[in-house]
PDB file of C-alpha atoms and ligand atoms in Angstrom:
ATOM      1  CA  MET E 728       8.157 -18.877  -7.117  1.00 59.00           C
ATOM      2  CA  ASN E 729       5.730 -19.439  -4.255  1.00 78.00           C
ATOM      3  CA  GLU E 730       3.583 -16.560  -3.410  1.00 90.00           C
ATOM      4  CA  ILE E 731       5.073 -14.755  -0.573  1.00 94.00           C
ATOM      5  CA  GLN E 732       4.305 -11.740   1.636  1.00 96.00           C
ATOM      6  CA  ILE E 733       6.418  -8.632   1.198  1.00 97.00           C
ATOM      7  CA  ALA E 734       6.442  -5.938   3.679  1.00 98.00           C
ATOM      8  CA  ILE E 735       7.495  -2.341   2.834  1.00 98.00           C
ATOM      9  CA  ASP E 736       7.797   0.095   5.738  1.00 98.00           C
ATOM     10  CA  GLY E 737       9.304   3.372   6.301  1.00 97.00           C
ATOM     11  CA  PRO E 738       8.743   7.142   7.128  1.00 97.00           C
ATOM     12  CA  ALA E 739       6.320   9.424   5.425  1.00 94.00           C
ATOM     13  CA  SER E 740       6.710   9.982   1.701  1.00 92.00           C
ATOM     14  CA  ALA E 741       9.692   7.604   1.344  1.00 94.00           C
ATOM     15  CA  GLY E 742       8.119   6.223  -1.903  1.00 93.00           C
ATOM     16  CA  LYS E 743       6.559   3.265  -0.355  1.00 95.00           C
ATOM     17  CA  SER E 744       3.296   3.200  -2.012  1.00 93.00           C
ATOM     18  CA  THR E 745       4.711   3.954  -5.615  1.00 93.00           C
ATOM     19  CA  ILE E 746       7.278   1.050  -5.185  1.00 96.00           C
ATOM     20  CA  ALA E 747       4.797  -1.321  -3.473  1.00 96.00           C
ATOM     21  CA  LYS E 748       2.368  -0.636  -6.359  1.00 95.00           C
ATOM     22  CA  ILE E 749       4.743  -1.303  -9.064  1.00 96.00           C
ATOM     23  CA  LEU E 750       5.987  -4.528  -7.521  1.00 97.00           C
ATOM     24  CA  ALA E 751       2.469  -5.926  -6.808  1.00 96.00           C
ATOM     25  CA  ASN E 752       1.734  -5.189 -10.500  1.00 95.00           C
ATOM     26  CA  ASP E 753       4.665  -6.916 -11.905  1.00 96.00           C
ATOM     27  CA  LEU E 754       4.410  -9.807  -9.741  1.00 96.00           C
ATOM     28  CA  LYS E 755       0.631 -10.059  -9.967  1.00 95.00           C
ATOM     29  CA  TYR E 756       0.276  -9.849  -6.193  1.00 95.00           C
ATOM     30  CA  VAL E 757      -2.448  -7.713  -4.275  1.00 93.00           C
ATOM     31  CA  TYR E 758      -1.253  -4.371  -3.084  1.00 94.00           C
ATOM     32  CA  VAL E 759      -2.379  -3.278   0.118  1.00 94.00           C
ATOM     33  CA  ASP E 760      -1.728   0.484   1.276  1.00 95.00           C
ATOM     34  CA  THR E 761      -2.207   0.365   5.087  1.00 97.00           C
ATOM     35  CA  GLY E 762      -1.739   4.348   5.294  1.00 97.00           C
ATOM     36  CA  ALA E 763      -4.831   4.637   3.287  1.00 97.00           C
ATOM     37  CA  MET E 764      -6.856   2.501   5.741  1.00 97.00           C
ATOM     38  CA  TYR E 765      -5.619   4.890   8.728  1.00 98.00           C
ATOM     39  CA  ARG E 766      -6.386   7.887   6.715  1.00 98.00           C
ATOM     40  CA  ALA E 767     -10.065   6.613   6.022  1.00 98.00           C
ATOM     41  CA  ILE E 768     -10.543   6.076   9.727  1.00 98.00           C
ATOM     42  CA  THR E 769      -9.181   9.877  10.008  1.00 98.00           C
ATOM     43  CA  VAL E 770     -11.899  11.020   7.543  1.00 98.00           C
ATOM     44  CA  ALA E 771     -14.503   9.373   9.363  1.00 98.00           C
ATOM     45  CA  VAL E 772     -13.613  10.816  12.675  1.00 98.00           C
ATOM     46  CA  LEU E 773     -13.315  14.299  11.432  1.00 98.00           C
ATOM     47  CA  ARG E 774     -16.492  13.925   9.549  1.00 97.00           C
ATOM     48  CA  SER E 775     -18.149  12.857  12.839  1.00 97.00           C
ATOM     49  CA  GLY E 776     -17.286  15.907  14.682  1.00 97.00           C
ATOM     50  CA  ILE E 777     -15.330  13.833  17.137  1.00 98.00           C
ATOM     51  CA  ALA E 778     -12.179  15.601  18.403  1.00 98.00           C
ATOM     52  CA  PRO E 779      -9.002  13.569  17.182  1.00 98.00           C
ATOM     53  CA  GLU E 780      -7.675  13.758  20.638  1.00 98.00           C
ATOM     54  CA  ASP E 781     -10.807  12.118  22.248  1.00 98.00           C
ATOM     55  CA  GLU E 782      -9.513   8.429  22.327  1.00 98.00           C
ATOM     56  CA  SER E 783     -12.515   7.016  23.857  1.00 98.00           C
ATOM     57  CA  SER E 784     -14.975   8.462  21.395  1.00 98.00           C
ATOM     58  CA  VAL E 785     -12.829   7.679  18.465  1.00 98.00           C
ATOM     59  CA  SER E 786     -12.429   4.036  19.767  1.00 98.00           C
ATOM     60  CA  ALA E 787     -16.158   3.624  20.064  1.00 98.00           C
ATOM     61  CA  LEU E 788     -16.717   5.025  16.433  1.00 98.00           C
ATOM     62  CA  VAL E 789     -14.171   2.522  14.776  1.00 97.00           C
ATOM     63  CA  PRO E 790     -15.910  -0.818  14.853  1.00 96.00           C
ATOM     64  CA  SER E 791     -19.005   0.803  12.915  1.00 96.00           C
ATOM     65  CA  LEU E 792     -16.815   1.615  10.006  1.00 97.00           C
ATOM     66  CA  GLU E 793     -16.545  -0.356   6.719  1.00 95.00           C
ATOM     67  CA  ILE E 794     -13.246   0.407   4.627  1.00 94.00           C
ATOM     68  CA  SER E 795     -12.968  -1.085   1.225  1.00 93.00           C
ATOM     69  CA  PHE E 796     -10.628  -0.569  -1.803  1.00 89.00           C
ATOM     70  CA  ALA E 797     -11.210  -1.001  -5.532  1.00 90.00           C
ATOM     71  CA  PRO E 798      -8.712  -1.026  -8.343  1.00 83.00           C
ATOM     72  CA  GLY E 799      -8.232   2.437  -9.866  1.00 83.00           C
ATOM     73  CA  GLU E 800      -5.602   4.740 -11.914  1.00 81.00           C
ATOM     74  CA  PRO E 801      -3.372   6.482 -10.848  1.00 79.00           C
ATOM     75  CA  VAL E 802      -4.150   5.333  -7.303  1.00 83.00           C
ATOM     76  CA  GLN E 803      -6.507   2.745  -5.775  1.00 86.00           C
ATOM     77  CA  LYS E 804     -10.041   3.912  -4.946  1.00 94.00           C
ATOM     78  CA  VAL E 805     -10.877   3.908  -1.234  1.00 95.00           C
ATOM     79  CA  PHE E 806     -14.292   3.793   0.182  1.00 97.00           C
ATOM     80  CA  LEU E 807     -15.668   4.507   3.592  1.00 97.00           C
ATOM     81  CA  ASN E 808     -19.110   2.843   4.312  1.00 96.00           C
ATOM     82  CA  GLN E 809     -19.298   2.379   0.430  1.00 96.00           C
ATOM     83  CA  LYS E 810     -18.782   5.956  -0.585  1.00 97.00           C
ATOM     84  CA  GLU E 811     -15.566   6.886  -2.510  1.00 98.00           C
ATOM     85  CA  ILE E 812     -13.044   9.115  -0.331  1.00 98.00           C
ATOM     86  CA  THR E 813      -9.995   8.464  -2.672  1.00 96.00           C
ATOM     87  CA  GLN E 814      -9.126  12.186  -2.815  1.00 94.00           C
ATOM     88  CA  GLU E 815     -10.346  13.167   0.589  1.00 97.00           C
ATOM     89  CA  ILE E 816      -7.918  10.815   2.274  1.00 97.00           C
ATOM     90  CA  ARG E 817      -4.984  13.031   1.049  1.00 94.00           C
ATOM     91  CA  SER E 818      -6.322  16.352   2.371  1.00 94.00           C
ATOM     92  CA  ILE E 819      -4.018  18.390   4.480  1.00 92.00           C
ATOM     93  CA  GLU E 820      -6.410  18.296   7.564  1.00 96.00           C
ATOM     94  CA  VAL E 821      -6.348  14.177   7.201  1.00 97.00           C
ATOM     95  CA  THR E 822      -2.669  14.258   6.948  1.00 95.00           C
ATOM     96  CA  ALA E 823      -2.235  16.530   9.854  1.00 95.00           C
ATOM     97  CA  ASN E 824      -4.405  14.394  12.188  1.00 98.00           C
ATOM     98  CA  VAL E 825      -3.820  10.845  10.996  1.00 98.00           C
ATOM     99  CA  SER E 826      -0.906  10.084  13.361  1.00 97.00           C
ATOM    100  CA  GLU E 827      -2.720  10.854  16.328  1.00 98.00           C
ATOM    101  CA  ILE E 828      -5.701   8.748  15.385  1.00 98.00           C
ATOM    102  CA  SER E 829      -3.266   5.753  14.318  1.00 98.00           C
ATOM    103  CA  SER E 830      -1.774   5.876  17.878  1.00 98.00           C
ATOM    104  CA  TYR E 831      -4.754   4.445  19.396  1.00 98.00           C
ATOM    105  CA  ALA E 832      -5.016   0.931  20.373  1.00 98.00           C
ATOM    106  CA  ALA E 833      -8.652   0.207  19.253  1.00 98.00           C
ATOM    107  CA  VAL E 834      -7.791   1.564  15.966  1.00 98.00           C
ATOM    108  CA  ARG E 835      -4.504  -0.323  15.456  1.00 98.00           C
ATOM    109  CA  ASP E 836      -6.099  -3.541  16.674  1.00 97.00           C
ATOM    110  CA  LEU E 837      -8.910  -3.373  14.218  1.00 96.00           C
ATOM    111  CA  MET E 838      -6.591  -2.239  11.175  1.00 96.00           C
ATOM    112  CA  THR E 839      -4.125  -5.113  12.033  1.00 97.00           C
ATOM    113  CA  GLN E 840      -6.902  -7.775  11.950  1.00 96.00           C
ATOM    114  CA  LEU E 841      -8.071  -6.485   8.621  1.00 94.00           C
ATOM    115  CA  GLN E 842      -4.651  -6.170   7.089  1.00 96.00           C
ATOM    116  CA  ARG E 843      -3.757  -9.904   8.395  1.00 97.00           C
ATOM    117  CA  LYS E 844      -6.874 -11.127   6.955  1.00 94.00           C
ATOM    118  CA  ILE E 845      -6.203  -9.614   3.400  1.00 92.00           C
ATOM    119  CA  ALA E 846      -2.604 -11.041   3.597  1.00 93.00           C
ATOM    120  CA  ASN E 847      -3.701 -14.574   4.091  1.00 90.00           C
ATOM    121  CA  ASN E 848      -5.182 -14.953   0.784  1.00 79.00           C
ATOM    122  CA  GLY E 849      -1.565 -15.243  -0.697  1.00 76.00           C
ATOM    123  CA  GLY E 850       0.816 -13.061  -2.604  1.00 93.00           C
ATOM    124  CA  VAL E 851       0.758  -9.451  -1.021  1.00 96.00           C
ATOM    125  CA  VAL E 852       2.730  -6.325  -1.176  1.00 97.00           C
ATOM    126  CA  MET E 853       1.844  -4.242   1.984  1.00 97.00           C
ATOM    127  CA  ASP E 854       3.066  -0.951   2.757  1.00 97.00           C
ATOM    128  CA  GLY E 855       2.897   0.965   6.112  1.00 98.00           C
ATOM    129  CA  ARG E 856       4.965   1.556   9.259  1.00 98.00           C
ATOM    130  CA  ASP E 857       4.576  -1.669  11.274  1.00 98.00           C
ATOM    131  CA  ILE E 858       4.006  -4.403   8.683  1.00 98.00           C
ATOM    132  CA  GLY E 859       7.465  -6.036   8.996  1.00 98.00           C
ATOM    133  CA  THR E 860       7.357  -5.572  12.773  1.00 98.00           C
ATOM    134  CA  THR E 861       3.695  -6.331  13.736  1.00 98.00           C
ATOM    135  CA  VAL E 862       1.281  -7.054  10.996  1.00 98.00           C
ATOM    136  CA  LEU E 863       3.221  -9.613   9.104  1.00 98.00           C
ATOM    137  CA  PRO E 864       6.215 -10.689  11.337  1.00 97.00           C
ATOM    138  CA  LYS E 865       6.827 -13.761   9.169  1.00 96.00           C
ATOM    139  CA  ALA E 866       6.770 -11.731   5.923  1.00 96.00           C
ATOM    140  CA  GLU E 867       9.536 -13.442   3.650  1.00 96.00           C
ATOM    141  CA  VAL E 868      10.832 -10.152   2.362  1.00 97.00           C
ATOM    142  CA  LYS E 869      10.922  -7.055   4.620  1.00 98.00           C
ATOM    143  CA  ILE E 870      12.099  -3.684   3.168  1.00 98.00           C
ATOM    144  CA  PHE E 871      12.755  -0.570   5.169  1.00 98.00           C
ATOM    145  CA  LEU E 872      12.490   2.371   2.795  1.00 98.00           C
ATOM    146  CA  ILE E 873      14.091   5.630   3.806  1.00 97.00           C
ATOM    147  CA  ALA E 874      15.283   8.907   2.057  1.00 97.00           C
ATOM    148  CA  SER E 875      16.449  12.314   3.586  1.00 96.00           C
ATOM    149  CA  VAL E 876      13.575  14.633   5.116  1.00 96.00           C
ATOM    150  CA  HIS E 877      14.269  17.240   2.408  1.00 96.00           C
ATOM    151  CA  GLU E 878      14.143  14.880  -0.643  1.00 95.00           C
ATOM    152  CA  ARG E 879      10.891  13.276   1.004  1.00 96.00           C
ATOM    153  CA  ALA E 880       9.315  16.711   1.296  1.00 96.00           C
ATOM    154  CA  LEU E 881      10.357  17.809  -2.220  1.00 96.00           C
ATOM    155  CA  ARG E 882       8.695  14.649  -3.743  1.00 93.00           C
ATOM    156  CA  ARG E 883       5.469  15.343  -1.868  1.00 92.00           C
ATOM    157  CA  TYR E 884       5.675  19.164  -2.917  1.00 95.00           C
ATOM    158  CA  LYS E 885       6.016  18.190  -6.474  1.00 93.00           C
ATOM    159  CA  GLU E 886       3.069  15.699  -6.403  1.00 89.00           C
ATOM    160  CA  ASN E 887       0.911  18.277  -4.438  1.00 89.00           C
ATOM    161  CA  GLN E 888       1.626  20.896  -7.052  1.00 91.00           C
ATOM    162  CA  ALA E 889       0.434  18.657  -9.826  1.00 89.00           C
ATOM    163  CA  LYS E 890      -2.692  18.403  -7.816  1.00 86.00           C
ATOM    164  CA  GLY E 891      -3.259  21.863  -7.244  1.00 88.00           C
ATOM    165  CA  MET E 892      -2.505  21.830  -3.649  1.00 85.00           C
ATOM    166  CA  THR E 893      -0.801  24.970  -2.118  1.00 88.00           C
ATOM    167  CA  GLU E 894       1.229  24.029   0.820  1.00 91.00           C
ATOM    168  CA  SER E 895       4.741  25.505   0.679  1.00 95.00           C
ATOM    169  CA  LEU E 896       7.962  23.276   0.701  1.00 96.00           C
ATOM    170  CA  ALA E 897       8.826  24.362   4.260  1.00 97.00           C
ATOM    171  CA  GLU E 898       5.226  23.515   5.464  1.00 95.00           C
ATOM    172  CA  ILE E 899       5.383  20.210   3.932  1.00 95.00           C
ATOM    173  CA  GLU E 900       8.893  19.505   5.446  1.00 96.00           C
ATOM    174  CA  ALA E 901       7.697  20.457   8.832  1.00 96.00           C
ATOM    175  CA  ALA E 902       4.559  18.163   8.517  1.00 95.00           C
ATOM    176  CA  VAL E 903       6.684  15.152   7.265  1.00 95.00           C
ATOM    177  CA  GLN E 904       9.044  15.599  10.162  1.00 96.00           C
ATOM    178  CA  LYS E 905       6.089  15.995  12.724  1.00 96.00           C
ATOM    179  CA  ARG E 906       4.462  12.822  11.343  1.00 95.00           C
ATOM    180  CA  ASP E 907       7.828  10.896  11.720  1.00 96.00           C
ATOM    181  CA  TYR E 908       8.273  11.786  15.109  1.00 97.00           C
ATOM    182  CA  LEU E 909       4.595  10.899  16.128  1.00 96.00           C
ATOM    183  CA  ASP E 910       4.838   7.686  14.280  1.00 96.00           C
ATOM    184  CA  SER E 911       8.211   6.708  15.689  1.00 97.00           C
ATOM    185  CA  THR E 912       7.512   7.590  19.272  1.00 97.00           C
ATOM    186  CA  ARG E 913       4.064   6.187  19.761  1.00 97.00           C
ATOM    187  CA  LEU E 914       3.647   3.305  22.183  1.00 96.00           C
ATOM    188  CA  ILE E 915       1.917   0.728  20.108  1.00 96.00           C
ATOM    189  CA  SER E 916       3.760  -0.449  16.928  1.00 96.00           C
ATOM    190  CA  PRO E 917       5.943   2.502  16.355  1.00 97.00           C
ATOM    191  CA  LEU E 918       7.611   3.040  12.926  1.00 97.00           C
ATOM    192  CA  LYS E 919      10.741   0.894  13.282  1.00 96.00           C
ATOM    193  CA  LYS E 920      12.947  -1.047  11.165  1.00 98.00           C
ATOM    194  CA  ALA E 921      12.251  -4.807  11.950  1.00 98.00           C
ATOM    195  CA  SER E 922      15.497  -6.547  12.805  1.00 98.00           C
ATOM    196  CA  ASP E 923      15.309  -8.783   9.680  1.00 97.00           C
ATOM    197  CA  ALA E 924      14.313  -5.902   7.239  1.00 98.00           C
ATOM    198  CA  ILE E 925      16.656  -4.593   4.636  1.00 98.00           C
ATOM    199  CA  GLU E 926      17.172  -0.926   4.553  1.00 98.00           C
ATOM    200  CA  VAL E 927      17.066   1.022   1.149  1.00 98.00           C
ATOM    201  CA  ASP E 928      18.021   4.448   0.972  1.00 97.00           C
ATOM    202  CA  THR E 929      16.222   6.098  -1.924  1.00 95.00           C
ATOM    203  CA  THR E 930      17.717   9.560  -1.751  1.00 95.00           C
ATOM    204  CA  GLY E 931      18.995  10.447  -5.167  1.00 94.00           C
ATOM    205  CA  LEU E 932      17.460   7.196  -6.806  1.00 96.00           C
ATOM    206  CA  SER E 933      14.871   7.193  -9.416  1.00 95.00           C
ATOM    207  CA  ILE E 934      11.778   4.903  -8.954  1.00 95.00           C
ATOM    208  CA  SER E 935      12.934   2.267 -11.279  1.00 97.00           C
ATOM    209  CA  GLU E 936      16.392   2.195  -9.823  1.00 98.00           C
ATOM    210  CA  VAL E 937      14.511   1.481  -6.346  1.00 97.00           C
ATOM    211  CA  VAL E 938      12.360  -1.306  -7.878  1.00 98.00           C
ATOM    212  CA  LYS E 939      15.258  -2.802  -9.456  1.00 98.00           C
ATOM    213  CA  ILE E 940      17.079  -3.137  -6.137  1.00 98.00           C
ATOM    214  CA  ILE E 941      14.210  -4.427  -4.433  1.00 98.00           C
ATOM    215  CA  LYS E 942      13.607  -6.924  -7.246  1.00 97.00           C
ATOM    216  CA  GLN E 943      17.169  -8.190  -6.579  1.00 97.00           C
ATOM    217  CA  ILE E 944      16.571  -8.721  -2.941  1.00 97.00           C
ATOM    218  CA  ILE E 945      13.240 -10.656  -3.666  1.00 96.00           C
ATOM    219  CA  ASN E 946      15.325 -12.734  -6.055  1.00 94.00           C
ATOM    220  CA  GLU E 947      17.969 -13.339  -3.678  1.00 91.00           C
ATOM    221  CA  LYS E 948      15.688 -14.426  -0.996  1.00 81.00           C
ATOM    222  CA  HIS E 949      13.954 -16.822  -3.383  1.00 70.00           C
TER     223      HIS E 949
HETATM  224  O1  C5P J1277       1.560   5.744   4.322  1.00 61.81           O
HETATM  225  P1  C5P J1277       0.753   7.204   4.809  1.00 61.81           P
HETATM  226  O2  C5P J1277       1.795   8.238   4.942  1.00 61.81           O
HETATM  227  O3  C5P J1277      -0.315   7.393   3.839  1.00 61.81           O
HETATM  228  O4  C5P J1277       0.239   6.947   6.356  1.00 61.81           O
HETATM  229  C1  C5P J1277      -0.471   7.896   6.848  1.00 61.81           C
HETATM  230  C2  C5P J1277      -0.300   7.691   8.367  1.00 61.81           C
HETATM  231  O5  C5P J1277      -1.134   6.487   8.771  1.00 61.81           O
HETATM  232  C3  C5P J1277       0.970   7.620   9.082  1.00 61.81           C
HETATM  233  O6  C5P J1277       1.805   8.729   9.133  1.00 61.81           O
HETATM  234  C4  C5P J1277       0.837   6.828  10.265  1.00 61.81           C
HETATM  235  O7  C5P J1277       0.475   7.647  11.309  1.00 61.81           O
HETATM  236  C5  C5P J1277      -0.380   5.985   9.995  1.00 61.81           C
HETATM  237  N1  C5P J1277       0.029   4.655   9.614  1.00 61.81           N
HETATM  238  C6  C5P J1277       0.342   3.672  10.609  1.00 61.81           C
HETATM  239  N2  C5P J1277       0.626   2.343  10.312  1.00 61.81           N
HETATM  240  C7  C5P J1277       0.664   1.825   9.171  1.00 61.81           C
HETATM  241  C8  C5P J1277       0.363   2.717   8.107  1.00 61.81           C
HETATM  242  C9  C5P J1277       0.110   3.969   8.258  1.00 61.81           C
HETATM  243  O8  C5P J1277       0.278   4.087  11.885  1.00 61.81           O
HETATM  244  N3  C5P J1277       0.953   0.615   8.885  1.00 61.81           N
END
């Protein structure tokens, strides 16, 4: 099989990164977590003391930032200006501010350029919100992963508990809904199913069942 581009989009906590990572591993493709990039920018903004709603200062800061990745278990390592921020990008504060910062044109332009550059090198599984619509519109396989808000919040709640984070299920559910709203109503590259994407509803399905469905889709297309 020729190396192809696989785009996996969908709302918060739909299981995109878990699934994308397994697929990339099995196919020996590069995995790109674009949400981690937007989270890294958010870490930089919060650390700099710039208010997240100050678009012009955020836009001026972004070109000076260097974001990089390295393999790691159970998650990829993320670096900001060569310093590791893998844990920090998942903090409640970063999660609460990332959607606002991701809505800015300067941020999106730069991230889109970087993501296309990485994808140019061949087989890639990229997950995010606008991969099938904007970043890789010619991706051979486009998946739109969804699940009910309650199930997505519950998955995140269990993950957080394992990490010792104390947010309640209701707080997580509200945060997930707010992020979905902001991500799907922003002006530039909103969260949206590409017209040629295949929707997969993961509510009630196990990770291996979802992987199986997506592999079938990949095989049918190739
Ligand atoms: O995927 P994850 O939940 O880590 O993404 C964090 C946030 O980054 C999203 O809520 C969204 O605001 C932003 N994002 C984006 N475009 C992408 C990936 C993530 O705007 N391609």
